[in-house]
Short mmCIF file of C-alpha atoms and ligand atoms in Angstrom, two decimals:
data_model
loop_
_atom_site.label_atom_id
_atom_site.label_comp_id
_atom_site.label_asym_id
_atom_site.label_seq_id
_atom_site.Cartn_x
_atom_site.Cartn_y
_atom_site.Cartn_z
CA UNK B 285 -5.58 -8.40 -14.96
CA UNK B 286 -5.57 -9.45 -11.32
CA UNK B 287 -6.35 -13.11 -10.93
CA UNK B 288 -6.09 -13.47 -7.23
CA UNK B 289 -8.88 -11.90 -5.27
CA UNK B 290 -7.37 -12.21 -1.72
CA UNK B 291 -3.87 -12.44 -2.41
CA UNK B 292 -1.61 -10.05 -0.49
CA UNK B 293 1.32 -8.70 -2.27
CA UNK B 294 3.66 -6.37 -0.28
CA UNK B 295 4.47 -3.27 -2.40
CA UNK B 296 8.13 -2.78 -3.02
CA UNK B 297 10.14 0.02 -4.70
CA UNK B 298 11.04 -1.18 -8.17
CA UNK B 299 14.33 0.53 -8.06
CA UNK B 300 15.44 -1.92 -5.41
CA UNK B 301 14.78 -4.84 -7.69
CA UNK B 302 17.84 -6.67 -9.02
CA UNK B 303 17.07 -9.07 -11.63
CA UNK B 304 18.51 -11.99 -13.43
CA UNK B 305 17.48 -12.66 -17.05
CA UNK B 306 16.90 -16.23 -18.22
CA UNK B 307 17.31 -16.33 -22.03
CA UNK B 308 15.82 -19.37 -23.42
CA UNK B 309 17.59 -20.43 -26.64
CA UNK B 310 17.56 -24.23 -26.43
CA UNK B 311 14.98 -24.98 -29.02
CA UNK B 312 15.70 -26.55 -32.50
CA UNK B 313 13.42 -24.25 -34.25
CA UNK B 314 12.36 -26.65 -36.84
CA UNK B 315 9.38 -24.72 -38.03
CA UNK B 316 11.43 -21.80 -39.16
CA UNK B 317 13.40 -24.16 -41.62
CA UNK B 318 16.77 -22.75 -42.81
CA UNK B 319 20.20 -24.38 -42.23
CA UNK B 320 20.79 -23.16 -38.73
CA UNK B 321 18.53 -23.47 -35.65
CA UNK B 322 16.65 -20.23 -35.53
CA UNK B 323 18.26 -18.78 -32.56
CA UNK B 324 21.59 -18.71 -34.52
CA UNK B 325 20.29 -17.43 -37.74
CA UNK B 326 21.17 -13.98 -38.82
CA UNK B 327 18.67 -11.29 -37.87
CA UNK B 328 19.50 -7.62 -38.85
CA UNK B 329 23.19 -8.69 -38.83
CA UNK B 330 23.30 -10.57 -35.51
CA UNK B 331 22.47 -14.07 -34.49
CA UNK B 332 18.80 -13.95 -33.25
CA UNK B 333 19.65 -14.86 -29.57
CA UNK B 334 22.31 -12.16 -29.27
CA UNK B 335 19.87 -9.34 -30.09
CA UNK B 336 18.00 -9.60 -26.77
CA UNK B 337 21.06 -9.59 -24.54
CA UNK B 338 21.82 -5.84 -24.47
CA UNK B 339 18.40 -4.97 -23.05
CA UNK B 340 19.18 -6.99 -20.04
CA UNK B 341 22.97 -6.64 -19.73
CA UNK B 342 22.96 -2.93 -20.16
CA UNK B 343 20.03 -2.32 -17.63
CA UNK B 344 21.29 -0.71 -14.36
CA UNK B 345 19.45 -3.37 -12.35
CA UNK B 346 20.72 -6.47 -14.03
CA UNK B 347 22.89 -8.80 -12.12
CA UNK B 348 23.17 -11.66 -14.53
CA UNK B 349 22.06 -13.29 -17.65
CA UNK B 350 21.52 -17.07 -17.95
CA UNK B 351 21.56 -18.42 -21.66
CA UNK B 352 19.94 -21.82 -21.78
CA UNK B 353 21.33 -23.35 -25.01
CA UNK B 354 20.92 -26.73 -26.95
CA UNK B 355 23.08 -29.47 -25.43
CA UNK B 356 26.59 -29.56 -26.78
CA UNK B 357 26.45 -26.00 -28.10
CA UNK B 358 28.30 -24.23 -25.25
CA UNK B 359 31.50 -23.47 -27.53
CA UNK B 360 29.24 -22.23 -30.30
CA UNK B 361 27.46 -19.83 -27.99
CA UNK B 362 30.78 -18.56 -26.51
CA UNK B 363 32.05 -18.02 -30.00
CA UNK B 364 28.93 -15.84 -30.85
CA UNK B 365 29.13 -13.97 -27.47
CA UNK B 366 32.95 -13.20 -28.09
CA UNK B 367 32.20 -11.99 -31.75
CA UNK B 368 29.55 -9.59 -30.27
CA UNK B 369 32.06 -8.25 -27.61
CA UNK B 370 30.69 -10.15 -24.57
CA UNK B 371 34.09 -11.83 -23.44
CA UNK B 372 34.46 -13.97 -20.26
CA UNK B 373 32.02 -12.05 -18.23
CA UNK B 374 30.89 -13.61 -15.02
CA UNK B 375 27.55 -11.88 -15.38
CA UNK B 376 26.74 -14.14 -18.38
CA UNK B 377 26.32 -17.86 -17.51
CA UNK B 378 25.55 -20.78 -19.91
CA UNK B 379 23.49 -23.65 -19.14
CA UNK B 380 22.29 -26.59 -21.09
CA UNK B 381 18.67 -27.01 -21.95
CA UNK B 382 16.47 -30.11 -21.46
CA UNK B 383 14.36 -32.20 -23.68
CA UNK B 384 11.50 -29.60 -24.16
CA UNK B 385 10.81 -25.95 -23.34
CA UNK B 386 9.58 -26.48 -19.90
CA UNK B 387 12.62 -28.57 -18.88
CA UNK B 388 15.03 -25.90 -20.39
CA UNK B 389 13.24 -22.99 -18.53
CA UNK B 390 13.37 -25.02 -15.31
CA UNK B 391 17.15 -25.56 -15.75
CA UNK B 392 17.71 -21.86 -16.58
CA UNK B 393 15.73 -20.71 -13.47
CA UNK B 394 17.61 -23.29 -11.25
CA UNK B 395 20.91 -21.70 -12.62
CA UNK B 396 19.53 -18.14 -11.87
CA UNK B 397 19.40 -18.84 -8.20
CA UNK B 398 23.32 -18.38 -8.09
CA UNK B 399 22.78 -14.77 -8.68
CA UNK B 400 20.72 -14.12 -5.59
CA UNK B 401 18.56 -11.67 -7.44
CA UNK B 402 15.22 -10.69 -6.10
CA UNK B 403 13.54 -10.93 -9.50
CA UNK B 404 13.65 -13.16 -12.56
CA UNK B 405 12.86 -12.36 -16.13
CA UNK B 406 12.39 -15.33 -18.45
CA UNK B 407 12.66 -14.44 -22.15
CA UNK B 408 12.30 -16.38 -25.49
CA UNK B 409 15.41 -15.81 -27.54
CA UNK B 410 13.29 -15.94 -30.56
CA UNK B 411 11.91 -12.49 -29.72
CA UNK B 412 14.79 -10.28 -30.85
CA UNK B 413 12.97 -7.02 -30.75
CA UNK B 414 13.43 -6.55 -26.92
CA UNK B 415 14.39 -3.04 -25.86
CA UNK B 416 15.69 -1.74 -22.47
CA UNK B 417 12.38 0.03 -21.90
CA UNK B 418 10.42 -3.15 -21.93
CA UNK B 419 12.55 -4.41 -18.94
CA UNK B 420 11.93 -1.19 -17.06
CA UNK B 421 8.16 -1.35 -17.62
CA UNK B 422 8.07 -4.89 -16.30
CA UNK B 423 10.19 -4.20 -13.22
CA UNK B 424 7.89 -1.30 -12.60
CA UNK B 425 4.86 -3.67 -12.41
CA UNK B 426 6.76 -5.89 -10.00
CA UNK B 427 6.34 -3.22 -7.49
CA UNK B 428 2.67 -4.10 -7.01
CA UNK B 429 2.40 -7.59 -8.63
CA UNK B 430 4.25 -10.84 -8.35
CA UNK B 431 4.36 -11.43 -11.99
CA UNK B 432 3.97 -9.38 -15.23
CA UNK B 433 4.10 -9.93 -18.89
CA UNK B 434 3.67 -7.95 -22.09
CA UNK B 435 0.32 -8.33 -23.60
CA UNK B 436 -0.79 -7.06 -27.12
CA UNK B 437 -4.34 -6.49 -27.75
CA UNK B 438 -5.76 -8.86 -30.53
CA UNK B 439 -6.62 -6.72 -33.61
CA UNK B 440 -7.43 -9.55 -36.01
CA UNK B 441 -11.14 -10.73 -36.26
CA UNK B 442 -11.41 -14.03 -34.42
CA UNK B 443 -13.44 -17.12 -35.56
CA UNK B 444 -14.05 -20.46 -33.88
CA UNK B 445 -14.33 -23.35 -36.27
CA UNK B 446 -15.60 -26.75 -35.27
CA UNK B 447 -18.05 -29.38 -36.63
CA UNK B 448 -20.90 -27.31 -35.68
CA UNK B 449 -19.55 -24.71 -38.07
CA UNK B 450 -17.93 -21.23 -37.86
CA UNK B 451 -18.86 -18.68 -35.22
CA UNK B 452 -17.29 -15.26 -34.39
CA UNK B 453 -15.43 -14.80 -31.21
CA UNK B 454 -15.30 -11.40 -29.61
CA UNK B 455 -11.70 -9.95 -29.53
CA UNK B 456 -12.56 -7.61 -26.69
CA UNK B 457 -10.35 -8.09 -23.70
CA UNK B 458 -8.20 -10.58 -25.57
CA UNK B 459 -4.37 -10.29 -25.49
CA UNK B 460 -1.44 -12.06 -27.19
CA UNK B 461 1.03 -12.62 -24.42
CA UNK B 462 4.75 -12.13 -25.13
CA UNK B 463 7.96 -12.23 -23.30
CA UNK B 464 10.02 -11.31 -21.17
CA UNK B 465 7.79 -12.57 -18.34
CA UNK B 466 8.89 -11.10 -15.05
CA UNK B 467 8.53 -12.46 -11.58
CA UNK B 468 9.56 -11.81 -8.02
CA UNK B 469 12.23 -14.33 -7.37
CA UNK B 470 10.53 -16.30 -4.48
CA UNK B 471 7.47 -16.67 -6.71
CA UNK B 472 8.92 -18.18 -9.68
CA UNK B 473 11.13 -20.32 -7.57
CA UNK B 474 8.10 -21.59 -5.78
CA UNK B 475 6.33 -22.21 -9.08
CA UNK B 476 9.06 -24.11 -10.72
CA UNK B 477 9.11 -26.65 -7.80
CA UNK B 478 6.11 -28.22 -9.19
CA UNK B 479 6.19 -27.39 -12.84
CA UNK B 480 4.56 -29.83 -15.16
CA UNK B 481 5.99 -31.13 -18.35
CA UNK B 482 3.08 -29.62 -20.34
CA UNK B 483 3.32 -26.07 -18.99
CA UNK B 484 3.11 -23.47 -21.87
CA UNK B 485 4.69 -20.58 -20.20
CA UNK B 486 5.57 -19.30 -16.70
CA UNK B 487 3.00 -16.58 -16.75
CA UNK B 488 0.39 -19.16 -17.27
CA UNK B 489 1.65 -21.11 -14.27
CA UNK B 490 1.51 -18.06 -12.09
CA UNK B 491 -1.92 -17.14 -13.28
CA UNK B 492 -3.18 -20.73 -12.59
CA UNK B 493 -1.50 -20.62 -9.07
CA UNK B 494 -3.71 -17.58 -8.39
CA UNK B 495 -0.57 -15.33 -8.12
CA UNK B 496 -1.14 -11.62 -8.48
CA UNK B 497 -0.18 -10.96 -12.16
CA UNK B 498 -0.64 -8.18 -14.56
CA UNK B 499 0.00 -7.16 -18.19
CA UNK B 500 2.06 -4.43 -19.51
CA UNK B 501 1.68 -3.05 -23.01
CA UNK B 502 3.04 -5.45 -25.59
CA UNK B 503 4.53 -4.57 -28.86
CA UNK B 504 4.56 -5.83 -32.54
CA UNK B 505 8.28 -5.82 -32.31
CA UNK B 506 8.28 -8.38 -29.50
CA UNK B 507 6.57 -10.94 -31.77
CA UNK B 508 8.26 -14.29 -31.97
CA UNK B 509 10.11 -15.75 -34.94
CA UNK B 510 8.37 -19.11 -35.60
CA UNK B 511 7.78 -19.66 -39.29
CA UNK B 512 10.13 -18.66 -42.20
CA UNK B 513 8.18 -15.52 -43.15
CA UNK B 514 8.45 -14.24 -39.57
CA UNK B 515 12.03 -13.30 -40.11
CA UNK B 516 11.33 -10.94 -42.98
CA UNK B 517 8.14 -9.58 -41.34
CA UNK B 518 9.85 -8.82 -37.97
CA UNK B 519 12.89 -7.36 -39.73
CA UNK B 520 10.54 -5.01 -41.77
CA UNK B 521 8.79 -3.95 -38.43
CA UNK B 522 12.03 -3.18 -36.81
CA UNK B 523 13.83 -1.52 -39.81
CA UNK B 524 10.65 0.02 -41.65
CA UNK B 525 10.04 2.54 -39.13
CA UNK B 526 9.44 6.25 -39.68
CA UNK B 527 10.54 8.95 -37.34
CA UNK B 528 8.29 11.73 -36.36
CA UNK B 529 8.77 14.92 -34.48
CA UNK B 530 6.37 17.18 -32.63
CA UNK B 531 6.78 20.62 -31.05
CA UNK B 532 4.88 21.91 -28.07
CA UNK B 533 4.68 25.26 -26.27
CA UNK B 534 2.82 26.43 -23.25
CA UNK B 535 2.67 29.36 -20.76
CA UNK B 536 1.08 29.67 -17.42
CA UNK B 537 0.83 32.98 -15.35
CA UNK B 538 1.80 33.09 -11.65
CA UNK B 539 -0.81 33.84 -9.03
CA UNK B 540 -0.73 33.85 -5.19
CA UNK B 541 0.76 30.73 -3.76
CA UNK B 542 3.77 28.96 -2.49
CA UNK B 543 4.57 26.04 -4.80
CA UNK B 544 4.74 25.22 -8.57
CA UNK B 545 4.63 21.83 -10.20
CA UNK B 546 7.05 21.27 -13.10
CA UNK B 547 7.39 17.75 -14.69
CA UNK B 548 5.47 16.33 -11.81
CA UNK B 549 7.89 17.68 -9.14
CA UNK B 550 6.59 20.09 -6.49
CA UNK B 551 8.92 23.07 -6.16
CA UNK B 552 8.59 25.67 -3.36
CA UNK B 553 8.28 29.13 -4.82
CA UNK B 554 6.84 32.51 -3.84
CA UNK B 555 3.88 32.08 -6.25
CA UNK B 556 1.89 29.25 -7.92
CA UNK B 557 0.91 28.75 -11.55
CA UNK B 558 -2.53 29.56 -12.50
CA UNK B 559 -4.48 26.92 -14.41
CA UNK B 560 -7.41 24.55 -14.48
CA UNK B 561 -5.31 21.42 -13.90
CA UNK B 562 -2.11 21.39 -11.81
CA UNK B 563 -0.78 23.87 -14.29
CA UNK B 564 2.38 21.78 -15.01
CA UNK B 565 3.58 24.00 -17.85
CA UNK B 566 6.45 21.56 -18.74
CA UNK B 567 4.20 18.51 -19.09
CA UNK B 568 1.57 20.41 -21.03
CA UNK B 569 4.16 21.50 -23.56
CA UNK B 570 5.47 17.97 -23.72
CA UNK B 571 1.90 16.42 -24.03
CA UNK B 572 1.30 18.90 -27.11
CA UNK B 573 4.72 17.90 -28.62
CA UNK B 574 3.87 14.08 -28.36
CA UNK B 575 0.46 14.74 -29.86
CA UNK B 576 1.88 16.79 -32.43
CA UNK B 577 4.28 14.13 -33.55
CA UNK B 578 1.41 11.70 -34.27
CA UNK B 579 -0.90 14.44 -35.65
CA UNK B 580 -3.36 13.71 -32.93
CA UNK B 581 -4.50 17.43 -32.25
CA UNK B 582 -3.67 19.21 -28.96
CA UNK B 583 -4.15 18.79 -25.26
CA UNK B 584 -7.30 20.98 -25.32
CA UNK B 585 -8.96 18.64 -27.89
CA UNK B 586 -8.42 15.75 -25.62
CA UNK B 587 -8.98 17.41 -22.22
CA UNK B 588 -11.17 20.51 -22.76
CA UNK B 589 -10.53 23.18 -19.99
CA UNK B 590 -14.30 23.59 -19.90
CA UNK B 591 -14.57 20.00 -18.59
CA UNK B 592 -14.91 20.13 -14.76
CA UNK B 593 -13.35 16.59 -14.37
CA UNK B 594 -9.76 17.88 -15.30
CA UNK B 595 -10.01 20.55 -12.47
CA UNK B 596 -6.91 20.12 -10.37
CA UNK B 597 -5.92 16.96 -12.38
CA UNK B 598 -2.35 15.90 -12.16
CA UNK B 599 -0.78 16.58 -15.63
CA UNK B 600 0.50 12.89 -15.65
CA UNK B 601 -3.05 12.10 -16.80
CA UNK B 602 -2.59 14.03 -20.03
CA UNK B 603 0.98 12.67 -20.56
CA UNK B 604 -0.16 9.17 -20.03
CA UNK B 605 -3.01 9.60 -22.59
CA UNK B 606 -0.53 10.96 -25.08
CA UNK B 607 1.78 7.90 -24.47
CA UNK B 608 -1.26 5.55 -24.93
CA UNK B 609 -2.22 7.27 -28.19
CA UNK B 610 1.50 6.84 -29.58
CA UNK B 611 1.24 3.19 -28.65
CA UNK B 612 -2.12 2.79 -30.34
CA UNK B 613 -0.48 4.01 -33.47
CA UNK B 614 2.23 1.22 -33.02
CA UNK B 615 4.75 3.86 -32.04
CA UNK B 616 7.17 4.51 -29.36
CA UNK B 617 8.90 7.52 -27.99
CA UNK B 618 12.55 7.80 -28.87
CA UNK B 619 13.46 10.76 -26.82
CA UNK B 620 12.02 14.16 -25.49
CA UNK B 621 13.47 17.47 -24.83
CA UNK B 622 11.89 20.25 -22.62
CA UNK B 623 13.14 23.75 -22.21
CA UNK B 624 11.68 25.85 -19.29
CA UNK B 625 11.86 29.57 -19.74
CA UNK B 626 11.77 31.51 -16.46
CA UNK B 627 13.68 33.71 -14.09
CA UNK B 628 12.63 31.70 -11.13
CA UNK B 629 12.33 29.28 -9.47
CA UNK B 630 15.75 27.65 -10.10
CA UNK B 631 15.05 24.54 -12.08
CA UNK B 632 18.57 22.97 -11.80
CA UNK B 633 18.35 21.63 -8.33
CA UNK B 634 15.22 19.67 -9.26
CA UNK B 635 16.33 18.54 -12.76
CA UNK B 636 17.26 15.01 -11.86
CA UNK B 637 13.87 14.43 -10.07
CA UNK B 638 12.12 15.96 -13.09
CA UNK B 639 13.90 13.72 -15.53
CA UNK B 640 13.10 10.67 -13.39
CA UNK B 641 9.30 11.49 -13.06
CA UNK B 642 9.05 12.19 -16.80
CA UNK B 643 10.85 9.00 -17.67
CA UNK B 644 8.61 6.96 -15.41
CA UNK B 645 5.26 8.32 -16.80
CA UNK B 646 6.58 7.88 -20.41
CA UNK B 647 7.91 4.44 -19.60
CA UNK B 648 11.25 5.22 -21.32
CA UNK B 649 14.82 5.22 -20.01
CA UNK B 650 16.01 8.43 -18.20
CA UNK B 651 18.72 8.78 -20.74
CA UNK B 652 15.97 9.60 -23.36
CA UNK B 653 14.75 12.62 -21.35
CA UNK B 654 16.25 15.96 -21.45
CA UNK B 655 15.19 18.94 -19.35
CA UNK B 656 16.77 22.44 -19.60
CA UNK B 657 16.08 25.82 -18.39
CA UNK B 658 16.91 29.28 -19.52
CA UNK B 659 16.15 32.95 -18.60
CA UNK B 660 15.22 35.67 -21.11
CA UNK B 661 17.72 38.19 -19.66
CA UNK B 662 14.92 39.82 -17.80
CA UNK B 663 13.04 40.55 -21.22
CA UNK B 664 9.42 39.95 -21.76
CA UNK B 665 6.81 38.39 -19.28
CA UNK B 666 9.19 35.57 -18.22
CA UNK B 667 11.80 38.26 -17.41
CA UNK B 668 9.21 40.20 -15.51
CA UNK B 669 8.56 37.00 -13.50
CA UNK B 670 4.90 37.02 -14.50
CA UNK B 671 4.82 33.41 -15.43
CA UNK B 672 6.64 30.45 -16.94
CA UNK B 673 6.88 29.35 -20.55
CA UNK B 674 7.83 25.78 -21.74
CA UNK B 675 8.91 24.39 -25.10
CA UNK B 676 9.19 20.62 -25.78
CA UNK B 677 10.20 18.44 -28.69
CA UNK B 678 9.12 14.79 -28.80
CA UNK B 679 10.90 12.33 -31.15
CA UNK B 680 8.75 9.31 -32.12
CA UNK B 681 9.30 6.13 -33.99
CA UNK B 682 6.16 4.63 -35.78
CA UNK B 683 6.71 1.03 -36.71
CA UNK B 684 5.38 -0.53 -39.97
CA UNK B 685 1.71 -0.56 -39.86
CA UNK B 686 1.11 -3.57 -42.19
CA UNK B 687 -1.07 -5.18 -39.56
CA UNK B 688 -3.68 -2.36 -39.72
CA UNK B 689 -4.70 -3.60 -43.02
CA UNK B 690 -5.56 -7.01 -41.94
CA UNK B 691 -7.37 -5.74 -38.72
MG1 LIG Q 872 -1.34 24.54 -20.07
#
């Protein structure tokens, strides 16, 4: 969703981004009832606000976390942090909130300037389902955009009711906007200068200021805790998941050439792999593994080799589609493991690059990608250097699909 037609936004490498997270936990949470303000209530065994901290704090590119809390609560916050193992850390800074959300966010963003980060993520503490991968996806979008937020397609039927009666509203192209909302630092600092009391969220401000903004895929688990029932619903989404495993296998033969593509990485070799697409045997096996885990057929069903549009296609297209199908089923990839079987080329020198490119296409952390290689002791077609085989396993978590029933 690009809102600025003529806006120029210089492209930057997302790995050069250092971010500060502003965790907004200053509300009274009156609609959630209960004895405690909702950010302190227990959620799967932790105070709600604590659950989001590791996704920021444990991210390689994080330089600081600003916790915006209700006035007078700094000791309470410190106690919770200590109980969760965050002790006297200069990367975690507390700041008192203001009289409303806008005011609190403004204070948090002001405080974040002390970290000199080049990007800022603003997150509602009442969304405890945050994961490290969500942060990575947002930072990736800041490569080309000034701001990004998770957006979840609306699946319920929508009605507009007024004095004129009830009419249907198309849900096509409609999204629920979640947090964290990520911005290049200079952009959010600029926007906050003239922030109005009534601003709903920072992404809306950026959009209204015609900044170049986009949406990443949202998640049910990023839903906000607002009403009493939300606690048990979100707990059940996060804990009622089922784990699926899929297996993939592929072979491509060598033909005349000087380069093979494995996991999106070009590797010089005395031959190339024969195939309709870029013949990336590793990503083909991985695509099949992911499709297998969600019982969605195989790569040939989705991308028939007879279809000329896939001729020479980069296999990232297939993998991206498999990832999209997982998300469609309200799932996410936990980890993948690929084994390449060949005598040559040597895979090891390229392994880090292959892990990085696979993690990037799947939108998961590199620690969730494993790539290995083996020979067959010169036995079989791999041993005779006639081609390369690849095996892959994908481990996928499908979250509770209650919302399907109401769609
Ligand atoms: Mg293939």
